[in-house]
Short mmCIF file of C-alpha atoms and ligand atoms in Angstrom, two decimals:
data_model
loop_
_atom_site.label_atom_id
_atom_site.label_comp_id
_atom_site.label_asym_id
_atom_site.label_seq_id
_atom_site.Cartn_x
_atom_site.Cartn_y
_atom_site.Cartn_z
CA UNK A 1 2.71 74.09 -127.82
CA UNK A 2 3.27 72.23 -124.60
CA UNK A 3 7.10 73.19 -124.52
CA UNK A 4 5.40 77.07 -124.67
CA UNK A 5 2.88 76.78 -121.67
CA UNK A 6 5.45 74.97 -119.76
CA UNK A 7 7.97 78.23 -120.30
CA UNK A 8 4.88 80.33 -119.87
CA UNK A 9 3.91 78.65 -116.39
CA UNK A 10 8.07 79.08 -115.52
CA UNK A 11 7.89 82.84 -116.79
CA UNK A 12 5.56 83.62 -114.47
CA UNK A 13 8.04 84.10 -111.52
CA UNK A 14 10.78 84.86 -114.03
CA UNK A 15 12.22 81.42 -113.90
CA UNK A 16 13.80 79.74 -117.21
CA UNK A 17 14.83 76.53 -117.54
CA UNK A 18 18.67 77.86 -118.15
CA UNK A 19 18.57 81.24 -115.65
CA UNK A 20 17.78 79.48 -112.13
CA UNK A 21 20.46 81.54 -110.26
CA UNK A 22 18.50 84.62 -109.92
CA UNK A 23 15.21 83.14 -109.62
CA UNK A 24 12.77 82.71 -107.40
CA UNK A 25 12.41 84.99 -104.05
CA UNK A 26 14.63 87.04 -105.60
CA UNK A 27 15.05 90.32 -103.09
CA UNK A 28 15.20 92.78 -105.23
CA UNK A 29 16.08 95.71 -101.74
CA UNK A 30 17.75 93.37 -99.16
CA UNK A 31 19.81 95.87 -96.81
CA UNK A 32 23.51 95.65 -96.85
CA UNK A 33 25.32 94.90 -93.76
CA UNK A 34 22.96 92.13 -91.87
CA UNK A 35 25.23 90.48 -89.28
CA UNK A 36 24.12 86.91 -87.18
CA UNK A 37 25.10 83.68 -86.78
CA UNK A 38 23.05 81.15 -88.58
CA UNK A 39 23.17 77.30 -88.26
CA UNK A 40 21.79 75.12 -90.69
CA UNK A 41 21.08 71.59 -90.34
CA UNK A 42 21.14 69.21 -93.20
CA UNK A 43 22.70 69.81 -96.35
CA UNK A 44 20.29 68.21 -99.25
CA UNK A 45 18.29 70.40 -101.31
CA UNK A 46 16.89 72.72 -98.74
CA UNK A 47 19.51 72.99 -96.11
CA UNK A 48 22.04 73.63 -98.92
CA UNK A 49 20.40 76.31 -101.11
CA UNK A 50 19.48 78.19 -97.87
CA UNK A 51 23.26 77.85 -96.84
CA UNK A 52 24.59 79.60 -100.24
CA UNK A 53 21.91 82.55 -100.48
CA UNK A 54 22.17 83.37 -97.05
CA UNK A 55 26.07 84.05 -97.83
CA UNK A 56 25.66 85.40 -101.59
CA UNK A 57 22.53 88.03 -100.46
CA UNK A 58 23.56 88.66 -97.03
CA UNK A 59 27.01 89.12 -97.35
CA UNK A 60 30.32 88.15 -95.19
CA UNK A 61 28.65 89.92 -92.28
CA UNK A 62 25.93 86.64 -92.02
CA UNK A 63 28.15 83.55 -90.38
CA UNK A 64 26.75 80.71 -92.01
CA UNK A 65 27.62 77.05 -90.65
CA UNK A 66 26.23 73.94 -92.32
CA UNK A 67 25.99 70.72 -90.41
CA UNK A 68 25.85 67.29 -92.68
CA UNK A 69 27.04 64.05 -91.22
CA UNK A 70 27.78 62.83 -94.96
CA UNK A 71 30.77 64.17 -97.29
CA UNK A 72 28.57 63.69 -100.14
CA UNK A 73 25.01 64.46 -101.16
CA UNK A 74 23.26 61.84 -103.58
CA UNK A 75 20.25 63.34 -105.34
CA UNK A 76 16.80 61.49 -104.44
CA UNK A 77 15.75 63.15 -107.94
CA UNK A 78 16.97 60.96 -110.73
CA UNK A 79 17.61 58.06 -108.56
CA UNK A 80 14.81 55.93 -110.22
CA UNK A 81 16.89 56.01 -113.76
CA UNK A 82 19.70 54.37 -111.32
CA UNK A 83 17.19 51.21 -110.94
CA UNK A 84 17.09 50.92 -114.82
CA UNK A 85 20.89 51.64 -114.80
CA UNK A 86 20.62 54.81 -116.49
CA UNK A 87 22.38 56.73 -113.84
CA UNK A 88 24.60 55.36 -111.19
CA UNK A 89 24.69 56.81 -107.87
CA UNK A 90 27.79 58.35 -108.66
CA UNK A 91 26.55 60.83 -111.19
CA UNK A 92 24.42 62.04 -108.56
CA UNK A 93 26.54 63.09 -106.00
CA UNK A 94 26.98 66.69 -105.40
CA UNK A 95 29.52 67.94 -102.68
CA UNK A 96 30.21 71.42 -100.74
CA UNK A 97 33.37 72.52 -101.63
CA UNK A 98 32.15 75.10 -103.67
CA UNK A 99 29.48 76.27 -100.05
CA UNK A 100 32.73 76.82 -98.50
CA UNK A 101 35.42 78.02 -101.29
CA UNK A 102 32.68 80.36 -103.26
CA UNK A 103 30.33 81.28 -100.55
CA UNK A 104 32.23 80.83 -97.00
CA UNK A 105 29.51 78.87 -95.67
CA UNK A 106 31.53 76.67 -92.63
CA UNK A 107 30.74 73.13 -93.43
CA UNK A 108 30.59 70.70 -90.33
CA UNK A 109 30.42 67.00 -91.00
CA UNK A 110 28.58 65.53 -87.72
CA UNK A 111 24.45 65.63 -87.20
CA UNK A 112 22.70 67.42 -84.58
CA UNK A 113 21.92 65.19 -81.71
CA UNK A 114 19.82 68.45 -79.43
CA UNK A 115 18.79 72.11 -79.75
CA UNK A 116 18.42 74.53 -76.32
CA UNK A 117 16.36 76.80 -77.62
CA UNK A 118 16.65 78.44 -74.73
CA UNK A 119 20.33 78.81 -74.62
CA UNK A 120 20.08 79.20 -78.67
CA UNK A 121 22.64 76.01 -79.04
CA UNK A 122 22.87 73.27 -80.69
CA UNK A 123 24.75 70.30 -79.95
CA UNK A 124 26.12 68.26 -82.36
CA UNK A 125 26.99 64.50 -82.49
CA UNK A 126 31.15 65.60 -81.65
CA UNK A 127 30.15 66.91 -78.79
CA UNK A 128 30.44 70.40 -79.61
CA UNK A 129 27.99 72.89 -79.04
CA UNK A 130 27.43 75.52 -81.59
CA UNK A 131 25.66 79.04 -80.76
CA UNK A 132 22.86 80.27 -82.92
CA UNK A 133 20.86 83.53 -82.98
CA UNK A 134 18.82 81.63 -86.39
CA UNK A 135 18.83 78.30 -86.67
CA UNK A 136 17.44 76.13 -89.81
CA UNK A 137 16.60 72.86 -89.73
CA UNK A 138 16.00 71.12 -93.30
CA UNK A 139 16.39 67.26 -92.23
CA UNK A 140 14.16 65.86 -94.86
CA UNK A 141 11.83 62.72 -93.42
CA UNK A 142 11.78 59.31 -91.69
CA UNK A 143 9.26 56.70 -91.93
CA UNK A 144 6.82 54.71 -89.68
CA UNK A 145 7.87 51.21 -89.50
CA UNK A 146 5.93 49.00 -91.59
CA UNK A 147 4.00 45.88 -90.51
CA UNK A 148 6.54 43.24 -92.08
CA UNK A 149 6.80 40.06 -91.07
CA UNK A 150 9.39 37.10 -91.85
CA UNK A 151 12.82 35.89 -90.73
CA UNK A 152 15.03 38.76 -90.48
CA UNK A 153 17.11 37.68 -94.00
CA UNK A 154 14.41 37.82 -95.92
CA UNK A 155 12.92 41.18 -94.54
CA UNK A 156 16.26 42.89 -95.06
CA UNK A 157 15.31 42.29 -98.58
CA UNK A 158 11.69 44.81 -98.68
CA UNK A 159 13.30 47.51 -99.31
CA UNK A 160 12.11 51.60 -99.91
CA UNK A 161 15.08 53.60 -101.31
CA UNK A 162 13.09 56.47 -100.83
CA UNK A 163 16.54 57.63 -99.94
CA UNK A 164 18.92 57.47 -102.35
CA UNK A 165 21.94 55.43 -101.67
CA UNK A 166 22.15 51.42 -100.44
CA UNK A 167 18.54 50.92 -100.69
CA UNK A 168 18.65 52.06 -104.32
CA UNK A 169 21.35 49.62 -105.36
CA UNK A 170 19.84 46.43 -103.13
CA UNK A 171 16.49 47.55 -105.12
CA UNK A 172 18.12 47.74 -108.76
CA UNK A 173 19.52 44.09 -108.14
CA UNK A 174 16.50 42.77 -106.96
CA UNK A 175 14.79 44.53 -110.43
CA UNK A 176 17.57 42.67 -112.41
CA UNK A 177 16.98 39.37 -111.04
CA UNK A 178 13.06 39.67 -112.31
CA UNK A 179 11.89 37.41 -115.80
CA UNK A 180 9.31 38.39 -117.73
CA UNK A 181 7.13 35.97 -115.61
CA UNK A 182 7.94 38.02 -112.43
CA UNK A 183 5.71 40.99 -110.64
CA UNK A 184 6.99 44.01 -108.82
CA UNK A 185 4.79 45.61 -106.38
CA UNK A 186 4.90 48.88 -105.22
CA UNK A 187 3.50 50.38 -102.44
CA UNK A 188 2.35 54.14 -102.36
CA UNK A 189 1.88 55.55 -98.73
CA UNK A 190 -0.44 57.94 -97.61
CA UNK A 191 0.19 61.33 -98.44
CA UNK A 192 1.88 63.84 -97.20
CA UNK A 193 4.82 62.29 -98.63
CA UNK A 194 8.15 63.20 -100.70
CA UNK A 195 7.54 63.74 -104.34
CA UNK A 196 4.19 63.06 -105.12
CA UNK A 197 5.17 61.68 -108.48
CA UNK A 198 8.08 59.75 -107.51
CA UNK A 199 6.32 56.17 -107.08
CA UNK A 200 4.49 56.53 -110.48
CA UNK A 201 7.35 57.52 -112.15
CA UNK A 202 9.45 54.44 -110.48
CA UNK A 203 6.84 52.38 -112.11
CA UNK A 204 6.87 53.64 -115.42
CA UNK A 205 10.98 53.27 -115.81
CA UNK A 206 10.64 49.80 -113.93
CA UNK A 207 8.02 48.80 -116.71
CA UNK A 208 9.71 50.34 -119.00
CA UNK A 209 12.59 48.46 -118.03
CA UNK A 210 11.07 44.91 -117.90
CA UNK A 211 9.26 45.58 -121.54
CA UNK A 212 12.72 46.33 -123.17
CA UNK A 213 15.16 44.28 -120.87
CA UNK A 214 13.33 41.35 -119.90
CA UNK A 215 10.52 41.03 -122.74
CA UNK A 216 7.78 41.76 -120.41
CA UNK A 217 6.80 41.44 -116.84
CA UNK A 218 3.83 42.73 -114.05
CA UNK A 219 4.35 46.06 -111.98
CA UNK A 220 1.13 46.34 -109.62
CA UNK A 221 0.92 49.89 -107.75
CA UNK A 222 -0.41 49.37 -104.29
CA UNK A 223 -1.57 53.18 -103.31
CA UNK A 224 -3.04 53.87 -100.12
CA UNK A 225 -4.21 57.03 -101.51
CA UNK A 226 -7.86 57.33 -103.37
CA UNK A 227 -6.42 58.69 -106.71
CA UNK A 228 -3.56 59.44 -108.48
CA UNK A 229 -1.25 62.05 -106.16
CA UNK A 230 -0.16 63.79 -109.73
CA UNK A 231 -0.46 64.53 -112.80
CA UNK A 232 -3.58 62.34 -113.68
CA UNK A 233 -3.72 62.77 -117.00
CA UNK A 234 0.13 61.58 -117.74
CA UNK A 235 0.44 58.90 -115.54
CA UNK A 236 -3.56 58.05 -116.73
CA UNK A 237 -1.88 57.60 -120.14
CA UNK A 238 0.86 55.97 -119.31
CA UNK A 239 -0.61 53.12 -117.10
CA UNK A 240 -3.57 52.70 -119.82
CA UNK A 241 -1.76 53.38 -122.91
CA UNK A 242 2.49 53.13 -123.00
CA UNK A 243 2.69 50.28 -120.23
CA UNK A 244 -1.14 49.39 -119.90
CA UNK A 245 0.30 45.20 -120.37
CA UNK A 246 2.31 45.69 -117.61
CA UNK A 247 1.38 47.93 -115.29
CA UNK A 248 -2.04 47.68 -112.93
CA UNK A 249 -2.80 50.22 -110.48
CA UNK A 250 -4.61 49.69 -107.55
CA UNK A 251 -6.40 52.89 -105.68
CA UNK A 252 -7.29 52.67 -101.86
CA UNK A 253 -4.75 50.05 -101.23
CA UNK A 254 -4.02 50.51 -97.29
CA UNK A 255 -1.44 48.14 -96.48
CA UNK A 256 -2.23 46.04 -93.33
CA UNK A 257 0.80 43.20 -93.90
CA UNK A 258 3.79 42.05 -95.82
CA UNK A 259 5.03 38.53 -95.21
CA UNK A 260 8.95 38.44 -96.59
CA UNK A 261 8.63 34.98 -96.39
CA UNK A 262 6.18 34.54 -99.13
CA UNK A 263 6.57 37.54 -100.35
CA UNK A 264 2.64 38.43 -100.22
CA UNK A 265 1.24 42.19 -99.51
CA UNK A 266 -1.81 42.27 -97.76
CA UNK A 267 -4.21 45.27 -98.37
CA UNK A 268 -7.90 46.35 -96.41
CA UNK A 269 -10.12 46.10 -99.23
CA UNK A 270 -8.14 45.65 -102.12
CA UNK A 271 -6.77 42.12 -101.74
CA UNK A 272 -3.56 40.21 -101.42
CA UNK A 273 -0.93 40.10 -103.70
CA UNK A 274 2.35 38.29 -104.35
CA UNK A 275 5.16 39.50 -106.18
CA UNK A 276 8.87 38.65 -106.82
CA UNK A 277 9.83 42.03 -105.83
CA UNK A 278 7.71 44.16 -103.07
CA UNK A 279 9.12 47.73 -103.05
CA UNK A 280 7.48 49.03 -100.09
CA UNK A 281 7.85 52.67 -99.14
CA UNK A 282 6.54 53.76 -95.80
CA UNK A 283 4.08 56.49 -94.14
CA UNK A 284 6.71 59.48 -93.72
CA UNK A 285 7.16 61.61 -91.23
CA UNK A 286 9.46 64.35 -90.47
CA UNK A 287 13.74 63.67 -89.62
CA UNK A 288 14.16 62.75 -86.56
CA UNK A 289 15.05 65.78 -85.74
CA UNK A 290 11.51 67.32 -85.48
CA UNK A 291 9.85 64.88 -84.02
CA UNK A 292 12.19 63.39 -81.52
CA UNK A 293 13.15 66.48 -80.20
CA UNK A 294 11.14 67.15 -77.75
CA UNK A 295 10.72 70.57 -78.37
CA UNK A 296 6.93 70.43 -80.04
CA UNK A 297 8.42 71.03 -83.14
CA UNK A 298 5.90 68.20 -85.43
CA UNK A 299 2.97 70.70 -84.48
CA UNK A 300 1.11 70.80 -87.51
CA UNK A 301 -2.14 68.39 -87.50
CA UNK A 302 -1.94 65.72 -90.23
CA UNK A 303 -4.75 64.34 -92.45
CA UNK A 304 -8.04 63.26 -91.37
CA UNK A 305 -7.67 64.33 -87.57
CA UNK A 306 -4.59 62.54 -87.22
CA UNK A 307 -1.50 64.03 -85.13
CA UNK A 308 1.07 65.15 -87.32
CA UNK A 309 4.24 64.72 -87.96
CA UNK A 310 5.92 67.54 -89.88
CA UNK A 311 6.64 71.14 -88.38
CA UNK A 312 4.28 74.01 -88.42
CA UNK A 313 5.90 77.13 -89.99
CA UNK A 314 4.97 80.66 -90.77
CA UNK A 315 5.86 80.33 -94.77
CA UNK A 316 7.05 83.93 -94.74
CA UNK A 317 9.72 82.92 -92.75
CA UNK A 318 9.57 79.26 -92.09
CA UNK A 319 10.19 80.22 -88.44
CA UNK A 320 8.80 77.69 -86.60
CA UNK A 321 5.12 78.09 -85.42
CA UNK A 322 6.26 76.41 -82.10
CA UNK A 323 9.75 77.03 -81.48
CA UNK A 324 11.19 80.83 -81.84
CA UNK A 325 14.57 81.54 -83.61
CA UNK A 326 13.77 77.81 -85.54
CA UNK A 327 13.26 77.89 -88.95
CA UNK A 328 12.18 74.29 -90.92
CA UNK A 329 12.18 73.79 -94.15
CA UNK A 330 11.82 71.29 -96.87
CA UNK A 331 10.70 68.00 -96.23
CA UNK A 332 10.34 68.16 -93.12
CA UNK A 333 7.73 71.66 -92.93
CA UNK A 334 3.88 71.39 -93.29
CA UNK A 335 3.08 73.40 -95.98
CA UNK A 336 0.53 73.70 -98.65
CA UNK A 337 3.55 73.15 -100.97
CA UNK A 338 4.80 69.25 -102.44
CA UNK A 339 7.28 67.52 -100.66
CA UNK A 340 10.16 67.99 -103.38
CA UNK A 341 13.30 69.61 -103.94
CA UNK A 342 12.49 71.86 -106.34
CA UNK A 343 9.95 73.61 -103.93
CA UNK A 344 12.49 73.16 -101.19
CA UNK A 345 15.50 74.99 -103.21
CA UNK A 346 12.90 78.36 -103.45
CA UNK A 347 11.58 77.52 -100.17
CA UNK A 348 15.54 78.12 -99.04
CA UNK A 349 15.43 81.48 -100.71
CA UNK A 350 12.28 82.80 -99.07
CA UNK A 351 13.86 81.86 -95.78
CA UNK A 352 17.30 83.17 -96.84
CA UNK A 353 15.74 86.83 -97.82
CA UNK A 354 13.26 86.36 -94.69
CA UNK A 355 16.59 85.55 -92.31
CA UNK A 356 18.86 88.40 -93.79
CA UNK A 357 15.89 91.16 -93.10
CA UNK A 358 15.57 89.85 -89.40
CA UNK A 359 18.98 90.22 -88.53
CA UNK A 360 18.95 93.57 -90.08
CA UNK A 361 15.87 94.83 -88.42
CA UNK A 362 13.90 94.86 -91.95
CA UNK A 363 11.12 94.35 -93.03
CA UNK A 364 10.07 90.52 -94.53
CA UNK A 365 8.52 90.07 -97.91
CA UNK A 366 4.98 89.88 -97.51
CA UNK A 367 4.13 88.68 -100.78
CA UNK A 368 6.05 85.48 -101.65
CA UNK A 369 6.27 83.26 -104.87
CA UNK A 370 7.78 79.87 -104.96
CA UNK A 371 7.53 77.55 -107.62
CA UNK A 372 7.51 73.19 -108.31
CA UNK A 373 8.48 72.01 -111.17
CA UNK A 374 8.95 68.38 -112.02
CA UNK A 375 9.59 66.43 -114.60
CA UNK A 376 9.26 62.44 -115.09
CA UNK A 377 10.59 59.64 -117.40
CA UNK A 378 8.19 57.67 -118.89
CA UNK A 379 10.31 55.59 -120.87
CA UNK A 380 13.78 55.94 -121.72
CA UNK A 381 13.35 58.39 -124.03
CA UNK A 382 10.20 60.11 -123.09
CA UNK A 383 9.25 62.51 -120.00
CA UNK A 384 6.34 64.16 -118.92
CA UNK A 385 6.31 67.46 -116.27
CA UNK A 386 4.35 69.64 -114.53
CA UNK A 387 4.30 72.60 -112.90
CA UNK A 388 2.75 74.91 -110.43
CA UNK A 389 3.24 78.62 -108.79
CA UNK A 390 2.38 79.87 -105.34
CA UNK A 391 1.62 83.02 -104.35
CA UNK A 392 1.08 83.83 -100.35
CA UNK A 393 -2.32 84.26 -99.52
CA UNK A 394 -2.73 86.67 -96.51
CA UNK A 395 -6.21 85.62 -95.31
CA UNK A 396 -5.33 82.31 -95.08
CA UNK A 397 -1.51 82.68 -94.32
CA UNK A 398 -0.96 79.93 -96.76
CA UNK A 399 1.02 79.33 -100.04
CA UNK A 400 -1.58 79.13 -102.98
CA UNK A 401 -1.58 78.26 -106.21
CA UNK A 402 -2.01 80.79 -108.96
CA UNK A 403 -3.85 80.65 -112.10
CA UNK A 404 -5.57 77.50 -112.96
CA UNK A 405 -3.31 75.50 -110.01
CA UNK A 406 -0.89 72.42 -111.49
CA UNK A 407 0.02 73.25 -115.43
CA UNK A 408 0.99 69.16 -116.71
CA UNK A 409 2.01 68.11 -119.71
CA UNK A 410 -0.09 66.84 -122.77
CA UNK A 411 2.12 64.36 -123.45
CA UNK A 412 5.09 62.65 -122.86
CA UNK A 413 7.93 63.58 -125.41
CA UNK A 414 11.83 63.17 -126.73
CA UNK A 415 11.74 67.09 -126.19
CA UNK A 416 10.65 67.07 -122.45
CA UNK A 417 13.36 64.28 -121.97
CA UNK A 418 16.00 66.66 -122.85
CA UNK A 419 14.20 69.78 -120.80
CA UNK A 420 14.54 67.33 -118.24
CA UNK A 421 18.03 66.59 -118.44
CA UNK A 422 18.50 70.82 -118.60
CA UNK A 423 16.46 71.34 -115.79
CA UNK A 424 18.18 68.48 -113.14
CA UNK A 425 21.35 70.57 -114.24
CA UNK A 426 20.29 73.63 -113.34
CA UNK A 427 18.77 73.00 -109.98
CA UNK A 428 21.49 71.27 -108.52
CA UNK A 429 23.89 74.05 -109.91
CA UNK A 430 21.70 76.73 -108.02
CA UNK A 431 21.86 74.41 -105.29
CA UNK A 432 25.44 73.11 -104.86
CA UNK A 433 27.34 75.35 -107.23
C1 LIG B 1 12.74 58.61 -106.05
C2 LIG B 1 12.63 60.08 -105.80
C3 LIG B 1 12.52 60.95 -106.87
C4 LIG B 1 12.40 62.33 -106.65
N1 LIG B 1 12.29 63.15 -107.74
C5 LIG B 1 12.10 64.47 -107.54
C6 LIG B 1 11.94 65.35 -108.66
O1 LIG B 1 11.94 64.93 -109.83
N2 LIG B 1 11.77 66.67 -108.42
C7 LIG B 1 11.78 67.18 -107.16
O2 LIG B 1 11.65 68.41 -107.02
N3 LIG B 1 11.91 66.38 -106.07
C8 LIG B 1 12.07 65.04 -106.22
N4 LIG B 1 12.22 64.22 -105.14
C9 LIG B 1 12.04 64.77 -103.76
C10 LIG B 1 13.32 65.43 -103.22
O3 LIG B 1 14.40 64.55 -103.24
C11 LIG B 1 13.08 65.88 -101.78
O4 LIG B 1 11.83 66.53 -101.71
C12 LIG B 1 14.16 66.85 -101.34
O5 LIG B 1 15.39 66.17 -101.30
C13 LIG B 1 13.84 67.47 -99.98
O6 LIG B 1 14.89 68.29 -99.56
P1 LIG B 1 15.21 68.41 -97.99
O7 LIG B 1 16.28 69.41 -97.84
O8 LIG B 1 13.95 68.58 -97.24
O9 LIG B 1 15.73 66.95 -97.59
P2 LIG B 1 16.97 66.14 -98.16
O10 LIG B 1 17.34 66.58 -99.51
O11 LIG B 1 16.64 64.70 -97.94
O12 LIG B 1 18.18 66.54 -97.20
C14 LIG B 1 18.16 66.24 -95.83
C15 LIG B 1 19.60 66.27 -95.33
O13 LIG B 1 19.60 66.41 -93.91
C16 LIG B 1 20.62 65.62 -93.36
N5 LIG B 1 20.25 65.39 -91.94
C17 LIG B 1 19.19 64.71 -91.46
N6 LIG B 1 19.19 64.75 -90.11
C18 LIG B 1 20.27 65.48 -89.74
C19 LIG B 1 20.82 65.86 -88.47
N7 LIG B 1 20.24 65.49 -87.31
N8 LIG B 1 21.96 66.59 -88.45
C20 LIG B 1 22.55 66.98 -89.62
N9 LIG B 1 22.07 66.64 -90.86
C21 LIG B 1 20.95 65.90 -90.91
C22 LIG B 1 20.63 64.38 -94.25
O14 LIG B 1 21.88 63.71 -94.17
C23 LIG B 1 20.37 65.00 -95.64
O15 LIG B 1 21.58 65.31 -96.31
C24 LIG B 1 12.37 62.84 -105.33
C25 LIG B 1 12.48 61.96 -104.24
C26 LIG B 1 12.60 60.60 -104.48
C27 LIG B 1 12.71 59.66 -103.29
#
């Protein structure tokens, strides 16, 4: 039954869990012949996918450059099953030798220090300046520093790794030093940030975790949100029901202090609490890129009046709303779309189709579909998902969700585990492969 809305909610936009390759954004009348240079800028999940459609839709006449500092991409999705040591870091590294032996994309490993938009350059951290007639920029997010105090050892150990890599293996050993006496603490930020999911499904595996590795143990989820960011009535389950001895959630949690040295997290309203483990991740904003730029490209006004710190876009085209010729994507855009890479790999393909037509002189889609889809251990065996379509909406010029919004799970299941497992293939195949 669930398995059957879930395939439902993906049929809607013609997506299957085992045909991702033609999916999403799909032109079905893109003209032959578009020629342009396009630079992209980061190659994770958005920077990549837009990389590889731009080349397999618009054809040898598109020059297509990709700029990534590292050889090797590690996947943010699946990295909490690397804290429980179900994956290692390894298994989710994905590289772009098949961008540049299947597609022809030109891969560059340096960053991008600058962008003269004026000039339509970029210069990279080399020194070499590369010319653009599009440029993309998909440089995922940064964070606000948080207020930690303690000698500098001990607040090398508070750690995010809400970016895969070091921070995920200095977290996993900290998780394997815990007894069953010990607590974990979590913090959640604020929102808008990357996968709204992610922390509750870190604390599920880490309770899970502690229950069958350690006998037993206290996770305590500091969010500085109101409510639950997602899919309430899975991770309402599994904090009251699967992991309700270990887990405690605590809503409206604003974090005003952490003290390394005795390891205490101070909160507004909610209290202080100590833990063996404090796995604090941080406001976001967008890469560096975007907001240190000083090109006005973090236009888009945050929450509550606040200024903001993600890029404005027209999602037609995720052109830039402040910058011409500038497309952001991912991450690092303000949109009414999740923070994910699932969103961000059909994000890519809007922009790709959007991109080819503009060099061509044609005309853009005007009535984009994207689609998020995300699924979640609960427990080593078990996952839950949801999912959720968008359909432009011209009066408002916004991405909105069709039908009755976010489609989640009724439970968590053995059969949505191995979905799950299908699913992580496929996206990073449409992505890297
Ligand atoms: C624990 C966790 C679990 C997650 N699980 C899921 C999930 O189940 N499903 C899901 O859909 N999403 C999930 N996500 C979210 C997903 O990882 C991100 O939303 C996605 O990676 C965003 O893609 P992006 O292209 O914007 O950024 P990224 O994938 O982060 O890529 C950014 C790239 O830009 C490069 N870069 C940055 N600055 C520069 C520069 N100046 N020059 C050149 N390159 C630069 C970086 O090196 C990087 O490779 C998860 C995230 C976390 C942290």
């Amino acid at each position: 039954m669930q398995r059957r809305v879930f395939l439902q909610a993906l049929g809607a936009t013609g997506l299957g869990l085992t045909a991702f390759r033609s999916a999403l954004a799909l032109p079905t009348s893109l003209p032959a012949g578009a020629t342009g240079r396009v630079l992209v800028v980061g190659g994770g999940m958005g920077g990549t996918t837009v990389a590889k459609f731009l080349r397999l839709w618009g054809g040898a006449g598109i020059d297509v450059t990709l700029v990534e500092p590292n050889a090797t991409y590690v996947s943010n999705i699946f990295s909490n099953m690397v804290l429980t040591g179900e994956r290692t870091l390894t298994q989710l590294g994905f590289n772009y030798s098949t961008l540049s032996s299947k597609y022809g994309v030109k891969v560059v490993r340096a960053s991008v220090n600058a962008i003269d938009p004026v000039g339509r350059t970029a210069t990279l951290s080399n020194g070499v300046r590369l010319p653009y007639d599009r440029l993309v920029l998909s440089p995922g997010i940064d964070f606000e520093p948080l207020p930690l105090a303690g000698t500098i050892e001990n607040k090398a150990k508070i750690v995010h790794a809400w970016k895969a890599g070091a921070q995920t293996t200095a977290l996993k050993a900290q998780i394997e030093s815990m007894t069953k006496a010990d607590t974990f603490i979590m913090t959640v930020p604020p929102k808008p940030y990357r996968c709204p999911p992610g922390p509750y499904e870190r604390a599920c595996v880490v309770a899970d975790y502690l229950k069958r590795v350690k006998g037993g143990g206290k996770v305590i989820i500091l969010d500085a949100n109101p409510a639950l960011q997602a899919e309430p009535l899975n991770f309402g389950r599994a904090f009251s029901v699967t992991h309700k001895d270990i887990i405690t959630y605590v809503p409206n949690a604003v974090i005003t202090g952490i003290d390394a040295d005795s390891m205490t997290v101070t909160t507004n309203s909610a209290g202080t609490f100590k833990g063996k483990v404090i796995n604090a991740i941080p406001t976001h904003k967008a890469g560096a890129l975007i907001t240190e730029s000083g090109l006005g490209l973090a236009n888009a006004p945050g929450p509550n009046g606040v200024p903001g710190k993600f890029a404005g876009v027209d999602v037609l085209t995720y052109e830039s709303t402040a910058v011409p010729f500038v497309h952001v994507l991912g991450d690092a855009s303000a949109t009414t779309q999740p923070k994910a890479g699932h969103i961000a790999n059909a994000e890519a393909k809007v922009c790709a189709a959007a991109i080819i037509q503009l060099l061509s002189g044609g005309a853009v889609n005007s009535t984009p579909m994207t689609n998020s889809s995300c699924f979640t251990p609960i427990t080593k065996t078990t996952a839950s998902w949801l999912s959720v379509v968008f359909r432009y909406d011209p009066v408002t010029r916004t991405m909105m969700p069709t039908g009755n919004g976010v489609t989640e799970s009724l439970d968590a299941t053995s059969e949505n585990y191995e979905d799950m497992l299908k699913w992580f293939t496929n996206l990073m195949a449409d992505t890297f492969r």
